[in-house]
Amino acid sequence: MKSWEKHIKLFIPGPVEVYPDMLKEVGRPMVGHRSKAFQDLFADTTEKLKKILFTENDVFLSTSSATGVWEACVRNCIAKKALACVNGAFSDKWHSVALKNGKEADSLEVDWGKAIKPEMIDEKLSTGEYDALLFVHNETSTGVANPLYEVAEVMEKYPDVMFLVDAVSSVTGMKVEVDKLGIDVCLASVQKAFALPPGLAIFTVSKKAYEKAEKIKNRGYYFDFFVFKKYLEKNQTPTTPSIPQIYGLNKQLDKMLEEGMEKRFERHKEMADYTRKWAVERGFELFPEKGYESDTLTAVTNNKGIVVADVIKKLEEKGITISNGYGDIKEKTFRIAHMGDTKLDEIKELLEMMNEILGGG
Ligand SMILES: *Cc1c(COP(=O)(O)O)cnc(C)c1O
Protein backbone atom coordinates (compact mmCIF):
# COMPACT_ATOMS: atom_id res chain seq x y z
CA MET A 1 0.00 0.00 0.00
CA LYS A 2 1.32 3.46 -0.88
CA SER A 3 1.72 5.81 2.08
CA TRP A 4 -1.05 8.09 0.87
CA GLU A 5 -3.46 5.21 0.37
CA LYS A 6 -3.80 4.59 4.09
CA HIS A 7 -6.74 6.42 5.64
CA ILE A 8 -5.58 8.50 8.60
CA LYS A 9 -8.45 10.48 10.05
CA LEU A 10 -7.54 14.16 10.13
CA PHE A 11 -7.88 16.45 13.12
CA ILE A 12 -5.46 18.96 11.59
CA PRO A 13 -6.58 22.51 10.72
CA GLY A 14 -6.73 21.95 7.00
CA PRO A 15 -7.29 20.00 5.01
CA VAL A 16 -9.79 18.53 7.43
CA GLU A 17 -11.42 15.11 7.34
CA VAL A 18 -13.75 14.68 4.36
CA TYR A 19 -16.59 12.27 5.16
CA PRO A 20 -17.76 9.51 2.78
CA ASP A 21 -20.92 11.33 1.62
CA MET A 22 -18.82 14.25 0.35
CA LEU A 23 -16.17 11.99 -1.20
CA LYS A 24 -18.98 10.38 -3.14
CA GLU A 25 -20.41 13.73 -4.21
CA VAL A 26 -17.12 15.00 -5.65
CA GLY A 27 -16.91 11.81 -7.71
CA ARG A 28 -19.93 12.63 -9.88
CA PRO A 29 -19.52 12.57 -13.68
CA MET A 30 -18.47 15.92 -15.16
CA VAL A 31 -20.68 18.43 -16.95
CA GLY A 32 -19.34 21.04 -19.36
CA HIS A 33 -18.62 24.34 -17.65
CA ARG A 34 -20.58 26.23 -20.32
CA SER A 35 -23.59 23.89 -20.09
CA LYS A 36 -27.04 24.69 -18.69
CA ALA A 37 -26.41 22.04 -16.02
CA PHE A 38 -23.36 23.93 -14.80
CA GLN A 39 -25.22 27.24 -14.80
CA ASP A 40 -27.91 25.65 -12.64
CA LEU A 41 -25.30 24.24 -10.28
CA PHE A 42 -23.50 27.58 -10.07
CA ALA A 43 -26.66 29.60 -9.44
CA ASP A 44 -27.92 27.21 -6.79
CA THR A 45 -24.55 27.06 -5.03
CA THR A 46 -23.96 30.81 -4.92
CA GLU A 47 -27.54 31.44 -3.68
CA LYS A 48 -26.94 29.09 -0.76
CA LEU A 49 -23.52 30.60 -0.09
CA LYS A 50 -25.22 33.97 0.36
CA LYS A 51 -27.32 32.47 3.12
CA ILE A 52 -24.45 31.02 5.09
CA LEU A 53 -22.44 34.23 4.70
CA PHE A 54 -25.46 36.41 5.59
CA THR A 55 -24.98 38.57 2.52
CA GLU A 56 -26.64 40.03 -0.55
CA ASN A 57 -23.26 40.83 -2.09
CA ASP A 58 -21.99 38.89 -5.09
CA VAL A 59 -20.39 35.58 -4.17
CA PHE A 60 -17.70 34.07 -6.38
CA LEU A 61 -16.11 30.67 -6.77
CA SER A 62 -12.38 30.74 -7.42
CA THR A 63 -10.47 27.70 -8.60
CA SER A 64 -7.47 28.43 -6.44
CA SER A 65 -6.67 28.09 -2.81
CA ALA A 66 -7.47 31.01 -0.51
CA THR A 67 -4.03 32.45 -1.11
CA GLY A 68 -5.14 33.33 -4.62
CA VAL A 69 -7.96 35.44 -3.20
CA TRP A 70 -5.47 37.23 -0.93
CA GLU A 71 -3.83 38.27 -4.18
CA ALA A 72 -7.23 39.27 -5.59
CA CYS A 73 -7.79 41.51 -2.56
CA VAL A 74 -4.50 43.31 -2.84
CA ARG A 75 -4.65 43.74 -6.61
CA ASN A 76 -8.24 44.99 -6.67
CA CYS A 77 -8.49 46.97 -3.45
CA ILE A 78 -5.24 48.74 -2.60
CA ALA A 79 -4.54 52.05 -4.33
CA LYS A 80 -2.65 53.89 -1.60
CA LYS A 81 -1.39 51.74 1.27
CA ALA A 82 -2.76 48.80 3.24
CA LEU A 83 -2.59 48.10 6.95
CA ALA A 84 -1.98 44.38 7.54
CA CYS A 85 -2.90 43.08 10.99
CA VAL A 86 -0.26 40.47 11.84
CA ASN A 87 -0.32 38.02 14.73
CA GLY A 88 0.66 34.71 13.20
CA ALA A 89 1.92 32.93 10.12
CA PHE A 90 -1.08 33.43 7.84
CA SER A 91 -1.57 37.12 8.54
CA ASP A 92 2.18 37.63 8.11
CA LYS A 93 2.06 35.91 4.75
CA TRP A 94 -0.89 38.00 3.53
CA HIS A 95 1.18 41.10 4.30
CA SER A 96 4.05 39.69 2.23
CA VAL A 97 1.67 38.86 -0.64
CA ALA A 98 0.69 42.54 -0.75
CA LEU A 99 4.33 43.60 -0.89
CA LYS A 100 5.21 41.01 -3.54
CA ASN A 101 2.40 42.41 -5.70
CA GLY A 102 4.13 45.76 -5.56
CA LYS A 103 1.65 47.33 -3.15
CA GLU A 104 2.52 49.45 -0.18
CA ALA A 105 1.57 47.83 3.10
CA ASP A 106 2.51 48.42 6.73
CA SER A 107 1.99 45.85 9.41
CA LEU A 108 0.29 46.26 12.75
CA GLU A 109 1.95 43.50 14.73
CA VAL A 110 1.35 41.89 18.09
CA ASP A 111 3.01 38.78 19.51
CA TRP A 112 1.85 35.43 18.18
CA GLY A 113 -0.91 34.18 20.45
CA LYS A 114 -2.17 37.69 21.21
CA ALA A 115 -5.23 39.19 19.53
CA ILE A 116 -5.41 42.32 17.39
CA LYS A 117 -7.58 44.83 19.30
CA PRO A 118 -9.97 47.33 17.71
CA GLU A 119 -8.34 50.33 19.40
CA MET A 120 -4.97 49.42 17.84
CA ILE A 121 -6.58 49.50 14.39
CA ASP A 122 -8.41 52.73 15.17
CA GLU A 123 -5.18 54.45 16.15
CA LYS A 124 -3.43 53.41 12.94
CA LEU A 125 -6.31 54.21 10.59
CA SER A 126 -6.86 57.62 12.17
CA THR A 127 -3.61 58.76 10.51
CA GLY A 128 -5.44 58.69 7.17
CA GLU A 129 -2.52 56.89 5.55
CA TYR A 130 -4.40 53.73 4.65
CA ASP A 131 -7.08 52.72 2.18
CA ALA A 132 -7.35 49.01 3.01
CA LEU A 133 -7.26 46.77 6.06
CA LEU A 134 -6.04 43.16 5.77
CA PHE A 135 -7.64 41.33 8.67
CA VAL A 136 -7.40 37.61 9.42
CA HIS A 137 -10.39 36.59 11.54
CA ASN A 138 -9.14 33.22 12.77
CA GLU A 139 -5.32 32.89 12.89
CA THR A 140 -5.00 29.18 12.21
CA SER A 141 -1.32 29.13 13.17
CA THR A 142 -2.00 30.25 16.75
CA GLY A 143 -5.65 29.37 17.39
CA VAL A 144 -6.49 33.03 18.03
CA ALA A 145 -9.89 34.36 16.96
CA ASN A 146 -9.41 38.09 16.44
CA PRO A 147 -12.42 40.19 17.55
CA LEU A 148 -14.10 40.61 14.16
CA TYR A 149 -17.32 42.15 15.49
CA GLU A 150 -15.55 44.82 17.56
CA VAL A 151 -13.19 45.61 14.70
CA ALA A 152 -16.18 45.99 12.36
CA GLU A 153 -17.53 48.72 14.68
CA VAL A 154 -14.27 50.65 14.33
CA MET A 155 -14.40 50.18 10.56
CA GLU A 156 -17.71 52.06 10.47
CA LYS A 157 -15.68 55.19 11.16
CA TYR A 158 -13.59 54.57 8.04
CA PRO A 159 -15.96 53.98 5.14
CA ASP A 160 -13.21 54.70 2.60
CA VAL A 161 -10.94 51.97 3.94
CA MET A 162 -11.55 48.59 2.32
CA PHE A 163 -12.38 46.00 4.98
CA LEU A 164 -10.78 42.79 3.66
CA VAL A 165 -11.38 39.74 5.81
CA ASP A 166 -9.70 36.35 5.64
CA ALA A 167 -12.26 34.07 7.26
CA VAL A 168 -10.62 30.98 5.80
CA SER A 169 -10.75 28.79 8.89
CA SER A 170 -13.79 30.35 10.55
CA VAL A 171 -16.58 30.59 7.95
CA THR A 172 -19.34 28.05 8.70
CA GLY A 173 -17.74 27.16 12.06
CA MET A 174 -18.01 30.65 13.56
CA LYS A 175 -20.51 33.33 12.67
CA VAL A 176 -19.40 35.82 10.00
CA GLU A 177 -22.26 38.11 8.95
CA VAL A 178 -20.76 39.79 5.90
CA ASP A 179 -23.37 42.53 5.37
CA LYS A 180 -23.97 43.41 9.01
CA LEU A 181 -20.20 43.70 9.53
CA GLY A 182 -19.71 45.81 6.41
CA ILE A 183 -17.07 43.46 5.02
CA ASP A 184 -15.93 44.48 1.53
CA VAL A 185 -14.28 41.19 0.63
CA CYS A 186 -14.68 38.03 2.71
CA LEU A 187 -12.73 34.97 1.64
CA ALA A 188 -12.52 31.30 2.57
CA SER A 189 -11.33 28.01 1.12
CA VAL A 190 -13.31 24.80 1.19
CA GLN A 191 -10.77 22.48 2.84
CA LYS A 192 -11.28 24.10 6.25
CA ALA A 193 -14.66 24.33 7.97
CA PHE A 194 -16.52 23.37 4.79
CA ALA A 195 -14.87 19.92 5.07
CA LEU A 196 -14.34 19.42 1.34
CA PRO A 197 -11.26 18.39 -0.62
CA PRO A 198 -8.97 21.38 -1.36
CA GLY A 199 -8.95 23.25 -4.66
CA LEU A 200 -11.68 25.85 -4.41
CA ALA A 201 -12.01 29.20 -2.65
CA ILE A 202 -15.04 31.45 -2.26
CA PHE A 203 -15.27 35.20 -1.80
CA THR A 204 -17.75 38.05 -1.59
CA VAL A 205 -17.39 41.52 -3.15
CA SER A 206 -19.26 44.60 -1.92
CA LYS A 207 -20.51 47.46 -4.08
CA LYS A 208 -17.86 49.67 -2.50
CA ALA A 209 -15.15 47.18 -3.44
CA TYR A 210 -16.22 47.28 -7.10
CA GLU A 211 -16.19 51.07 -7.06
CA LYS A 212 -12.69 50.99 -5.65
CA ALA A 213 -11.42 48.32 -8.04
CA GLU A 214 -12.75 50.20 -11.05
CA LYS A 215 -10.21 52.94 -10.43
CA ILE A 216 -7.25 50.62 -9.90
CA LYS A 217 -4.91 49.73 -12.74
CA ASN A 218 -3.13 46.40 -13.23
CA ARG A 219 -5.66 44.18 -11.54
CA GLY A 220 -4.22 41.29 -13.52
CA TYR A 221 -6.54 38.78 -15.19
CA TYR A 222 -7.09 35.60 -13.18
CA PHE A 223 -8.23 37.50 -10.09
CA ASP A 224 -9.77 40.62 -11.60
CA PHE A 225 -13.16 41.22 -9.93
CA PHE A 226 -14.65 42.48 -13.19
CA VAL A 227 -13.68 39.36 -15.12
CA PHE A 228 -15.39 37.31 -12.40
CA LYS A 229 -18.42 39.59 -12.49
CA LYS A 230 -18.83 39.38 -16.25
CA TYR A 231 -19.18 35.61 -16.01
CA LEU A 232 -21.27 35.71 -12.84
CA GLU A 233 -23.97 37.39 -14.88
CA LYS A 234 -24.15 34.16 -16.90
CA ASN A 235 -23.84 31.94 -13.82
CA GLN A 236 -20.42 30.87 -14.95
CA THR A 237 -16.79 31.15 -13.95
CA PRO A 238 -14.21 32.84 -16.22
CA THR A 239 -12.16 29.64 -16.71
CA THR A 240 -12.74 25.92 -16.22
CA PRO A 241 -13.52 25.57 -12.52
CA SER A 242 -12.92 22.66 -10.16
CA ILE A 243 -16.35 21.20 -10.82
CA PRO A 244 -15.93 18.29 -8.37
CA GLN A 245 -15.51 20.68 -5.44
CA ILE A 246 -18.57 22.64 -6.57
CA TYR A 247 -20.67 19.44 -6.53
CA GLY A 248 -19.41 18.82 -3.02
CA LEU A 249 -19.95 22.41 -1.93
CA ASN A 250 -23.52 22.41 -3.16
CA LYS A 251 -24.34 19.26 -1.19
CA GLN A 252 -22.45 20.46 1.86
CA LEU A 253 -24.44 23.71 1.86
CA ASP A 254 -27.67 21.69 1.86
CA LYS A 255 -26.38 19.80 4.86
CA MET A 256 -25.46 23.03 6.63
CA LEU A 257 -28.82 24.65 6.02
CA GLU A 258 -30.51 21.47 7.20
CA GLU A 259 -28.47 21.42 10.40
CA GLY A 260 -29.16 25.15 10.84
CA MET A 261 -26.32 27.65 11.02
CA GLU A 262 -26.89 28.55 14.67
CA LYS A 263 -26.79 24.87 15.61
CA ARG A 264 -23.68 24.44 13.54
CA PHE A 265 -21.89 27.31 15.33
CA GLU A 266 -23.06 25.83 18.65
CA ARG A 267 -21.63 22.40 17.71
CA HIS A 268 -18.26 23.98 16.96
CA LYS A 269 -18.33 25.86 20.26
CA GLU A 270 -19.14 22.69 22.19
CA MET A 271 -16.21 20.85 20.59
CA ALA A 272 -13.92 23.79 21.34
CA ASP A 273 -15.08 24.04 24.97
CA TYR A 274 -14.53 20.32 25.45
CA THR A 275 -11.04 20.39 23.93
CA ARG A 276 -9.94 23.43 25.94
CA LYS A 277 -11.24 21.91 29.15
CA TRP A 278 -9.39 18.67 28.40
CA ALA A 279 -6.13 20.56 27.81
CA VAL A 280 -6.38 22.56 31.00
CA GLU A 281 -7.35 19.51 33.07
CA ARG A 282 -4.25 17.73 31.76
CA GLY A 283 -2.08 20.62 32.97
CA PHE A 284 -1.53 22.29 29.64
CA GLU A 285 -2.01 25.97 28.94
CA LEU A 286 -3.93 27.35 25.99
CA PHE A 287 -1.76 29.27 23.54
CA PRO A 288 -4.20 32.08 22.67
CA GLU A 289 -4.72 35.08 24.88
CA LYS A 290 -7.64 34.39 27.22
CA GLY A 291 -10.99 35.26 25.71
CA TYR A 292 -9.75 35.01 22.11
CA GLU A 293 -9.71 31.24 21.62
CA SER A 294 -10.93 29.96 18.27
CA ASP A 295 -13.96 27.67 18.06
CA THR A 296 -12.62 25.75 15.06
CA LEU A 297 -9.23 24.72 16.41
CA THR A 298 -7.43 24.63 19.74
CA ALA A 299 -3.76 25.55 19.97
CA VAL A 300 -2.27 24.08 23.14
CA THR A 301 1.00 25.32 24.65
CA ASN A 302 3.40 22.45 25.20
CA ASN A 303 4.33 23.65 28.68
CA LYS A 304 4.68 20.04 29.85
CA GLY A 305 7.42 19.37 27.33
CA ILE A 306 5.84 16.34 25.70
CA VAL A 307 7.46 15.13 22.48
CA VAL A 308 4.72 16.18 20.08
CA ALA A 309 6.21 14.23 17.15
CA ASP A 310 6.06 10.99 19.20
CA VAL A 311 2.46 11.59 20.22
CA ILE A 312 1.50 12.21 16.59
CA LYS A 313 3.33 9.05 15.51
CA LYS A 314 1.42 6.97 18.07
CA LEU A 315 -1.88 8.53 17.06
CA GLU A 316 -1.14 7.75 13.42
CA GLU A 317 -0.54 4.12 14.32
CA LYS A 318 -4.11 4.20 15.59
CA GLY A 319 -5.27 5.75 12.30
CA ILE A 320 -5.80 9.31 13.47
CA THR A 321 -3.74 12.51 13.55
CA ILE A 322 -3.44 16.01 14.98
CA SER A 323 -1.07 18.85 14.08
CA ASN A 324 2.11 20.20 15.56
CA GLY A 325 2.62 23.94 15.91
CA TYR A 326 3.00 26.12 12.83
CA GLY A 327 6.25 27.68 11.68
CA ASP A 328 8.14 29.35 14.50
CA ILE A 329 6.08 27.66 17.19
CA LYS A 330 6.32 24.16 15.77
CA GLU A 331 7.74 22.59 18.96
CA LYS A 332 6.06 24.93 21.42
CA THR A 333 2.45 24.10 20.63
CA PHE A 334 0.22 21.45 19.14
CA ARG A 335 -3.10 21.99 17.42
CA ILE A 336 -6.33 20.04 17.39
CA ALA A 337 -8.89 20.98 14.76
CA HIS A 338 -12.58 20.60 15.51
CA MET A 339 -14.33 21.89 12.46
CA GLY A 340 -16.43 20.85 9.50
CA ASP A 341 -18.34 17.61 9.83
CA THR A 342 -16.56 16.51 13.01
CA LYS A 343 -18.85 15.63 15.92
CA LEU A 344 -18.26 16.02 19.64
CA ASP A 345 -18.16 12.23 20.07
CA GLU A 346 -15.24 12.01 17.66
CA ILE A 347 -13.37 14.67 19.63
CA LYS A 348 -14.03 12.68 22.81
CA GLU A 349 -12.64 9.57 21.14
CA LEU A 350 -9.54 11.44 19.96
CA LEU A 351 -8.86 12.92 23.40
CA GLU A 352 -9.36 9.51 25.00
CA MET A 353 -6.60 8.20 22.71
CA MET A 354 -4.43 11.18 23.66
CA ASN A 355 -4.99 10.29 27.33
CA GLU A 356 -3.86 6.72 26.69
CA ILE A 357 -0.73 7.92 24.91
CA LEU A 358 0.12 10.63 27.43
CA GLY A 359 -0.57 8.36 30.39
CA GLY A 360 -1.41 9.52 33.93
CA GLY A 361 -0.35 12.91 35.26
C1 LIG B 1 -5.36 27.78 5.46
C2 LIG B 1 -5.38 29.24 5.59
C3 LIG B 1 -4.99 30.09 4.55
C4 LIG B 1 -4.42 29.57 3.26
O1 LIG B 1 -5.38 28.88 2.59
P1 LIG B 1 -5.00 28.10 1.23
O2 LIG B 1 -6.34 27.59 0.82
O3 LIG B 1 -4.04 27.03 1.62
O4 LIG B 1 -4.40 29.07 0.31
C5 LIG B 1 -5.10 31.45 4.71
N1 LIG B 1 -5.55 31.98 5.86
C6 LIG B 1 -5.91 31.19 6.90
C7 LIG B 1 -6.40 31.84 8.14
C8 LIG B 1 -5.84 29.81 6.79
O5 LIG B 1 -6.21 29.04 7.82
Coordinates of C-alpha atoms and ligand atoms in Angstrom, one line a residue, residues 65-68 70 90 136 138-140 166 168-169 189 191-192, ligand 1:
S65 CA -6.7 28.1 -2.8
A66 CA -7.5 31.0 -0.5
T67 CA -4.0 32.5 -1.1
G68 CA -5.1 33.3 -4.6
W70 CA -5.5 37.2 -0.9
F90 CA -1.1 33.4 7.8
V136 CA -7.4 37.6 9.4
N138 CA -9.1 33.2 12.8
E139 CA -5.3 32.9 12.9
T140 CA -5.0 29.2 12.2
D166 CA -9.7 36.4 5.6
V168 CA -10.6 31.0 5.8
S169 CA -10.8 28.8 8.9
S189 CA -11.3 28.0 1.1
Q191 CA -10.8 22.5 2.8
K192 CA -11.3 24.1 6.3
Ligands
LIG1 C1 -5.4 27.8 5.5 C2 -5.4 29.2 5.6 C3 -5.0 30.1 4.6 C4 -4.4 29.6 3.3 O1 -5.4 28.9 2.6 P1 -5.0 28.1 1.2 O2 -6.3 27.6 0.8 O3 -4.0 27.0 1.6 O4 -4.4 29.1 0.3 C5 -5.1 31.4 4.7 N1 -5.6 32.0 5.9 C6 -5.9 31.2 6.9 C7 -6.4 31.8 8.1 C8 -5.8 29.8 6.8 O5 -6.2 29.0 7.8

